Every structure is written in structure tokens, then in C-alpha cells.
Amino acid sequence: MSAGGSLAKPEDREPITSRAIAAQRLRPTSGLSRRTLLRRSIGAAAAVWIVEAFGGLIGSLWPASARATPRVRVGTLSDLIALNGGLPIADGFPAYVPEARAFVMTMDPTRPWQSGSDQTGDGAALNVRAVSQRCPHLGCRPNPCIEDFWFRCPCHQSRYDRLGTKAAGERFGPAPRSLDRFAIEVDSTGVLFVDTSRITLGPLPVALGQPGLIPPLVENGCV
């Protein structure tokens, strides 16, 4: 207003200087701008995703059975045969043991299990082996095929013989190694124990026809 109380005409007002405009821009504002709020929301979502992904990775690398009951009592070979009626467990077909998240198989079906312990998971001396249910590629669970006695991963078709040895070659899937192996113990009464807290990485793939890979009973079983 002018001294007499009337409104000043626009042309009578003093122009705003560039310094005043700059000072106005630098003045702190209250609250959050939409741009700041959006940036913070995206950052928070990314942080949550990273934590969840890291937790999932740790969980997949450390079997749940190892966190709960690392030493799992499986039972005798006769117990496995009785629990898997209809499956040729006595012939060396893999038996699934859900408590251990593992498959158990007799290496030479013409001989019984031998007492002792094997911390490497190879199982040759005890005539029994326990392998992890996780495919080394992306963690899916391979399933044994009753037609050819081989494992086949349903996710990307990696294939393993009945002892968990990976077949080499592109047509047998992308897994980089054989199924991982758990430490085992067979007591004097023939009872098998699987130690899921002790795991040995499976060996490298073996070419079909080479020693160390059991050929499938039939070609392209369970396709």
C-alpha cells in the first residue's frame, strides 16, 4: 500500500533483483518434495529387496535340515525298503529321505551296508551314499526315474546317474558338478545316520561311457 492506504500500482512496485530470486531458491522448504519422496521410496524398496535376496541365498546354501537337526537317523536298508514299497530300493534305486533333504542309495546292491563313518560323503567303503536334494545349477530338486534309474532335474534337465554323478555334455543339462554329498555313519546294527551339517561338493561331470558314470538302464527314460 501507499502512505495514504491505497494499493500501489504494479508499475510502482520495485522489481525483484536476481540476488533476491537466488536467495528465494536457496531458502529451506518444509516437508518433502515429490522428487525427494520418490527417491527415498525407491531406495527403501531396493534395500528391502537386497536383504531378502541375501537371506534367500544364505538359506539355500545352508540346508534347513542342517539348522534344525543336523544328524538325521535314516534307519537300516530294510527300513528304507519297507518305507518305499513298490520302488526297487534293494536294486540301488535312490530313496528320498525328507528329514535329511537327501537321497540315499546302496552303491553295490549285491552287498549289504558296512559299519563305519565317512566324512567325505563318497560312501564307497560303507556301500551307501547320501546326496543332497539340491541341483548344483539353481537348487531345484532332481527326481530319480524308475525307468532308467537316473536323476533328472525338472527345471533345466540336468541329468545324473543313480549315485548322483553328473553326466557331461550339453544334452545332459547345465549343472556344473555332481550332486553334493553328506557325511554318513552306519552303526554296528546297520542303522544309517546322515550328517547334513557336513557336506562335500560333488565331483566334476563324467562323460557317458567313461568310468565313474553308471549308464542308464534305458535311453531317454521318463521323457
PDB file of N, CA and C in Angstrom, residues 93-149:
ATOM      1  N   PHE A  93      18.018 -98.298  -6.343  1.00  0.00           N
ATOM      2  CA  PHE A  93      17.254 -97.104  -6.709  1.00  0.00           C
ATOM      3  C   PHE A  93      17.299 -96.102  -5.546  1.00  0.00           C
ATOM      4  N   PRO A  94      17.469 -94.812  -5.828  1.00  0.00           N
ATOM      5  CA  PRO A  94      17.574 -93.810  -4.746  1.00  0.00           C
ATOM      6  C   PRO A  94      16.281 -93.699  -3.934  1.00  0.00           C
ATOM      7  N   ALA A  95      16.424 -93.661  -2.614  1.00  0.00           N
ATOM      8  CA  ALA A  95      15.298 -93.469  -1.695  1.00  0.00           C
ATOM      9  C   ALA A  95      15.355 -92.054  -1.140  1.00  0.00           C
ATOM     10  N   TYR A  96      14.235 -91.356  -1.199  1.00  0.00           N
ATOM     11  CA  TYR A  96      14.201 -89.983  -0.702  1.00  0.00           C
ATOM     12  C   TYR A  96      13.950 -89.969   0.796  1.00  0.00           C
ATOM     13  N   VAL A  97      14.775 -89.188   1.528  1.00  0.00           N
ATOM     14  CA  VAL A  97      14.639 -89.043   2.979  1.00  0.00           C
ATOM     15  C   VAL A  97      14.347 -87.568   3.253  1.00  0.00           C
ATOM     16  N   PRO A  98      13.061 -87.208   3.431  1.00  0.00           N
ATOM     17  CA  PRO A  98      12.711 -85.784   3.566  1.00  0.00           C
ATOM     18  C   PRO A  98      13.321 -85.113   4.786  1.00  0.00           C
ATOM     19  N   GLU A  99      13.509 -85.850   5.895  1.00  0.00           N
ATOM     20  CA  GLU A  99      14.078 -85.245   7.108  1.00  0.00           C
ATOM     21  C   GLU A  99      15.506 -84.750   6.868  1.00  0.00           C
ATOM     22  N   ALA A 100      16.220 -85.409   5.961  1.00  0.00           N
ATOM     23  CA  ALA A 100      17.605 -85.027   5.665  1.00  0.00           C
ATOM     24  C   ALA A 100      17.716 -84.188   4.397  1.00  0.00           C
ATOM     25  N   ARG A 101      16.608 -83.971   3.694  1.00  0.00           N
ATOM     26  CA  ARG A 101      16.642 -83.301   2.399  1.00  0.00           C
ATOM     27  C   ARG A 101      17.669 -83.981   1.504  1.00  0.00           C
ATOM     28  N   ALA A 102      17.604 -85.313   1.461  1.00  0.00           N
ATOM     29  CA  ALA A 102      18.642 -86.081   0.773  1.00  0.00           C
ATOM     30  C   ALA A 102      18.054 -87.330   0.128  1.00  0.00           C
ATOM     31  N   PHE A 103      18.818 -87.863  -0.817  1.00  0.00           N
ATOM     32  CA  PHE A 103      18.540 -89.180  -1.395  1.00  0.00           C
ATOM     33  C   PHE A 103      19.607 -90.145  -0.892  1.00  0.00           C
ATOM     34  N   VAL A 104      19.181 -91.346  -0.540  1.00  0.00           N
ATOM     35  CA  VAL A 104      20.094 -92.380  -0.047  1.00  0.00           C
ATOM     36  C   VAL A 104      20.025 -93.559  -1.008  1.00  0.00           C
ATOM     37  N   MET A 105      21.192 -94.090  -1.379  1.00  0.00           N
ATOM     38  CA  MET A 105      21.213 -95.230  -2.289  1.00  0.00           C
ATOM     39  C   MET A 105      22.346 -96.190  -1.948  1.00  0.00           C
ATOM     40  N   THR A 106      22.087 -97.497  -2.161  1.00  0.00           N
ATOM     41  CA  THR A 106      23.112 -98.517  -1.994  1.00  0.00           C
ATOM     42  C   THR A 106      23.992 -98.512  -3.231  1.00  0.00           C
ATOM     43  N   MET A 107      25.299 -98.490  -3.036  1.00  0.00           N
ATOM     44  CA  MET A 107      26.197 -98.382  -4.171  1.00  0.00           C
ATOM     45  C   MET A 107      26.292 -99.693  -4.935  1.00  0.00           C
ATOM     46  N   ASP A 108      26.477-100.795  -4.226  1.00  0.00           N
ATOM     47  CA  ASP A 108      26.503-102.117  -4.854  1.00  0.00           C
ATOM     48  C   ASP A 108      25.357-102.933  -4.270  1.00  0.00           C
ATOM     49  N   PRO A 109      24.267-103.105  -5.005  1.00  0.00           N
ATOM     50  CA  PRO A 109      23.087-103.789  -4.459  1.00  0.00           C
ATOM     51  C   PRO A 109      23.308-105.256  -4.118  1.00  0.00           C
ATOM     52  N   THR A 110      24.429-105.824  -4.536  1.00  0.00           N
ATOM     53  CA  THR A 110      24.696-107.228  -4.222  1.00  0.00           C
ATOM     54  C   THR A 110      25.325-107.393  -2.843  1.00  0.00           C
ATOM     55  N   ARG A 111      25.668-106.275  -2.185  1.00  0.00           N
ATOM     56  CA  ARG A 111      26.307-106.348  -0.872  1.00  0.00           C
ATOM     57  C   ARG A 111      25.530-105.516   0.141  1.00  0.00           C
ATOM     58  N   PRO A 112      25.596-105.874   1.432  1.00  0.00           N
ATOM     59  CA  PRO A 112      24.925-105.072   2.468  1.00  0.00           C
ATOM     60  C   PRO A 112      25.736-103.833   2.813  1.00  0.00           C
ATOM     61  N   TRP A 113      25.142-102.928   3.599  1.00  0.00           N
ATOM     62  CA  TRP A 113      25.867-101.783   4.106  1.00  0.00           C
ATOM     63  C   TRP A 113      26.923-102.245   5.109  1.00  0.00           C
ATOM     64  N   GLN A 114      28.016-101.503   5.190  1.00  0.00           N
ATOM     65  CA  GLN A 114      29.102-101.808   6.113  1.00  0.00           C
ATOM     66  C   GLN A 114      29.150-100.745   7.212  1.00  0.00           C
ATOM     67  N   SER A 115      29.439-101.153   8.430  1.00  0.00           N
ATOM     68  CA  SER A 115      29.506-100.198   9.537  1.00  0.00           C
ATOM     69  C   SER A 115      30.767 -99.348   9.423  1.00  0.00           C
ATOM     70  N   GLY A 116      30.675 -98.129   9.950  1.00  0.00           N
ATOM     71  CA  GLY A 116      31.788 -97.195   9.912  1.00  0.00           C
ATOM     72  C   GLY A 116      31.280 -95.790   9.640  1.00  0.00           C
ATOM     73  N   SER A 117      32.207 -94.871   9.407  1.00  0.00           N
ATOM     74  CA  SER A 117      31.837 -93.487   9.121  1.00  0.00           C
ATOM     75  C   SER A 117      32.606 -92.996   7.906  1.00  0.00           C
ATOM     76  N   ASP A 118      32.013 -92.057   7.197  1.00  0.00           N
ATOM     77  CA  ASP A 118      32.622 -91.468   6.013  1.00  0.00           C
ATOM     78  C   ASP A 118      32.306 -89.981   6.014  1.00  0.00           C
ATOM     79  N   GLN A 119      33.302 -89.166   6.341  1.00  0.00           N
ATOM     80  CA  GLN A 119      33.113 -87.732   6.412  1.00  0.00           C
ATOM     81  C   GLN A 119      33.175 -87.063   5.038  1.00  0.00           C
ATOM     82  N   THR A 120      33.673 -87.781   4.026  1.00  0.00           N
ATOM     83  CA  THR A 120      33.772 -87.204   2.683  1.00  0.00           C
ATOM     84  C   THR A 120      32.479 -87.357   1.893  1.00  0.00           C
ATOM     85  N   GLY A 121      31.611 -88.277   2.339  1.00  0.00           N
ATOM     86  CA  GLY A 121      30.363 -88.498   1.629  1.00  0.00           C
ATOM     87  C   GLY A 121      30.478 -89.415   0.432  1.00  0.00           C
ATOM     88  N   ASP A 122      31.676 -89.920   0.129  1.00  0.00           N
ATOM     89  CA  ASP A 122      31.831 -90.814  -1.015  1.00  0.00           C
ATOM     90  C   ASP A 122      31.021 -92.096  -0.817  1.00  0.00           C
ATOM     91  N   GLY A 123      31.130 -92.699   0.367  1.00  0.00           N
ATOM     92  CA  GLY A 123      30.305 -93.846   0.715  1.00  0.00           C
ATOM     93  C   GLY A 123      30.756 -95.191   0.197  1.00  0.00           C
ATOM     94  N   ALA A 124      31.840 -95.225  -0.586  1.00  0.00           N
ATOM     95  CA  ALA A 124      32.260 -96.498  -1.184  1.00  0.00           C
ATOM     96  C   ALA A 124      32.589 -97.540  -0.127  1.00  0.00           C
ATOM     97  N   ALA A 125      33.291 -97.159   0.944  1.00  0.00           N
ATOM     98  CA  ALA A 125      33.682 -98.118   1.975  1.00  0.00           C
ATOM     99  C   ALA A 125      32.485 -98.659   2.747  1.00  0.00           C
ATOM    100  N   LEU A 126      31.417 -97.857   2.866  1.00  0.00           N
ATOM    101  CA  LEU A 126      30.231 -98.271   3.616  1.00  0.00           C
ATOM    102  C   LEU A 126      29.156 -98.864   2.704  1.00  0.00           C
ATOM    103  N   ASN A 127      29.367 -98.763   1.403  1.00  0.00           N
ATOM    104  CA  ASN A 127      28.425 -99.261   0.397  1.00  0.00           C
ATOM    105  C   ASN A 127      27.093 -98.516   0.414  1.00  0.00           C
ATOM    106  N   VAL A 128      27.100 -97.258   0.863  1.00  0.00           N
ATOM    107  CA  VAL A 128      25.891 -96.444   0.858  1.00  0.00           C
ATOM    108  C   VAL A 128      26.308 -94.984   0.719  1.00  0.00           C
ATOM    109  N   ARG A 129      25.464 -94.212   0.075  1.00  0.00           N
ATOM    110  CA  ARG A 129      25.772 -92.794  -0.145  1.00  0.00           C
ATOM    111  C   ARG A 129      24.510 -91.979   0.099  1.00  0.00           C
ATOM    112  N   ALA A 130      24.696 -90.741   0.595  1.00  0.00           N
ATOM    113  CA  ALA A 130      23.588 -89.798   0.779  1.00  0.00           C
ATOM    114  C   ALA A 130      23.940 -88.513   0.029  1.00  0.00           C
ATOM    115  N   VAL A 131      23.101 -88.116  -0.915  1.00  0.00           N
ATOM    116  CA  VAL A 131      23.369 -86.928  -1.715  1.00  0.00           C
ATOM    117  C   VAL A 131      22.292 -85.875  -1.466  1.00  0.00           C
ATOM    118  N   SER A 132      22.670 -84.625  -1.597  1.00  0.00           N
ATOM    119  CA  SER A 132      21.747 -83.521  -1.385  1.00  0.00           C
ATOM    120  C   SER A 132      20.650 -83.518  -2.443  1.00  0.00           C
ATOM    121  N   GLN A 133      19.469 -83.049  -2.040  1.00  0.00           N
ATOM    122  CA  GLN A 133      18.352 -82.949  -2.978  1.00  0.00           C
ATOM    123  C   GLN A 133      18.457 -81.734  -3.891  1.00  0.00           C
ATOM    124  N   ARG A 134      19.448 -80.873  -3.693  1.00  0.00           N
ATOM    125  CA  ARG A 134      19.563 -79.632  -4.467  1.00  0.00           C
ATOM    126  C   ARG A 134      20.423 -79.828  -5.705  1.00  0.00           C
ATOM    127  N   CYS A 135      19.867 -79.470  -6.860  1.00  0.00           N
ATOM    128  CA  CYS A 135      20.660 -79.452  -8.084  1.00  0.00           C
ATOM    129  C   CYS A 135      21.694 -78.332  -7.972  1.00  0.00           C
ATOM    130  N   PRO A 136      22.977 -78.599  -8.277  1.00  0.00           N
ATOM    131  CA  PRO A 136      24.002 -77.552  -8.163  1.00  0.00           C
ATOM    132  C   PRO A 136      23.819 -76.394  -9.138  1.00  0.00           C
ATOM    133  N   HIS A 137      22.889 -76.518 -10.065  1.00  0.00           N
ATOM    134  CA  HIS A 137      22.687 -75.425 -11.016  1.00  0.00           C
ATOM    135  C   HIS A 137      21.940 -74.266 -10.365  1.00  0.00           C
ATOM    136  N   LEU A 138      20.648 -74.477 -10.039  1.00  0.00           N
ATOM    137  CA  LEU A 138      19.864 -73.407  -9.429  1.00  0.00           C
ATOM    138  C   LEU A 138      19.068 -73.870  -8.214  1.00  0.00           C
ATOM    139  N   GLY A 139      19.332 -75.082  -7.731  1.00  0.00           N
ATOM    140  CA  GLY A 139      18.719 -75.506  -6.481  1.00  0.00           C
ATOM    141  C   GLY A 139      17.424 -76.265  -6.580  1.00  0.00           C
ATOM    142  N   CYS A 140      16.953 -76.590  -7.779  1.00  0.00           N
ATOM    143  CA  CYS A 140      15.738 -77.399  -7.903  1.00  0.00           C
ATOM    144  C   CYS A 140      16.023 -78.829  -7.427  1.00  0.00           C
ATOM    145  N   ARG A 141      14.970 -79.600  -7.218  1.00  0.00           N
ATOM    146  CA  ARG A 141      15.161 -80.972  -6.735  1.00  0.00           C
ATOM    147  C   ARG A 141      15.053 -81.969  -7.884  1.00  0.00           C
ATOM    148  N   PRO A 142      16.162 -82.617  -8.260  1.00  0.00           N
ATOM    149  CA  PRO A 142      16.084 -83.671  -9.278  1.00  0.00           C
ATOM    150  C   PRO A 142      15.287 -84.864  -8.746  1.00  0.00           C
ATOM    151  N   ASN A 143      14.641 -85.580  -9.640  1.00  0.00           N
ATOM    152  CA  ASN A 143      13.870 -86.755  -9.264  1.00  0.00           C
ATOM    153  C   ASN A 143      14.416 -87.980  -9.982  1.00  0.00           C
ATOM    154  N   PRO A 144      14.539 -89.113  -9.277  1.00  0.00           N
ATOM    155  CA  PRO A 144      15.017 -90.326  -9.937  1.00  0.00           C
ATOM    156  C   PRO A 144      13.921 -90.928 -10.823  1.00  0.00           C
ATOM    157  N   CYS A 145      14.321 -91.409 -11.974  1.00  0.00           N
ATOM    158  CA  CYS A 145      13.395 -92.013 -12.937  1.00  0.00           C
ATOM    159  C   CYS A 145      13.447 -93.532 -12.776  1.00  0.00           C
ATOM    160  N   ILE A 146      12.302 -94.145 -12.547  1.00  0.00           N
ATOM    161  CA  ILE A 146      12.257 -95.583 -12.318  1.00  0.00           C
ATOM    162  C   ILE A 146      12.555 -96.375 -13.586  1.00  0.00           C
ATOM    163  N   GLU A 147      12.442 -95.717 -14.741  1.00  0.00           N
ATOM    164  CA  GLU A 147      12.699 -96.408 -15.999  1.00  0.00           C
ATOM    165  C   GLU A 147      14.193 -96.603 -16.255  1.00  0.00           C
ATOM    166  N   ASP A 148      14.982 -95.579 -15.976  1.00  0.00           N
ATOM    167  CA  ASP A 148      16.419 -95.682 -16.280  1.00  0.00           C
ATOM    168  C   ASP A 148      17.321 -95.566 -15.057  1.00  0.00           C
ATOM    169  N   PHE A 149      16.711 -95.317 -13.844  1.00  0.00           N
ATOM    170  CA  PHE A 149      17.470 -95.195 -12.585  1.00  0.00           C
ATOM    171  C   PHE A 149      18.344 -93.939 -12.560  1.00  0.00           C
TER     172      PHE A 149
END
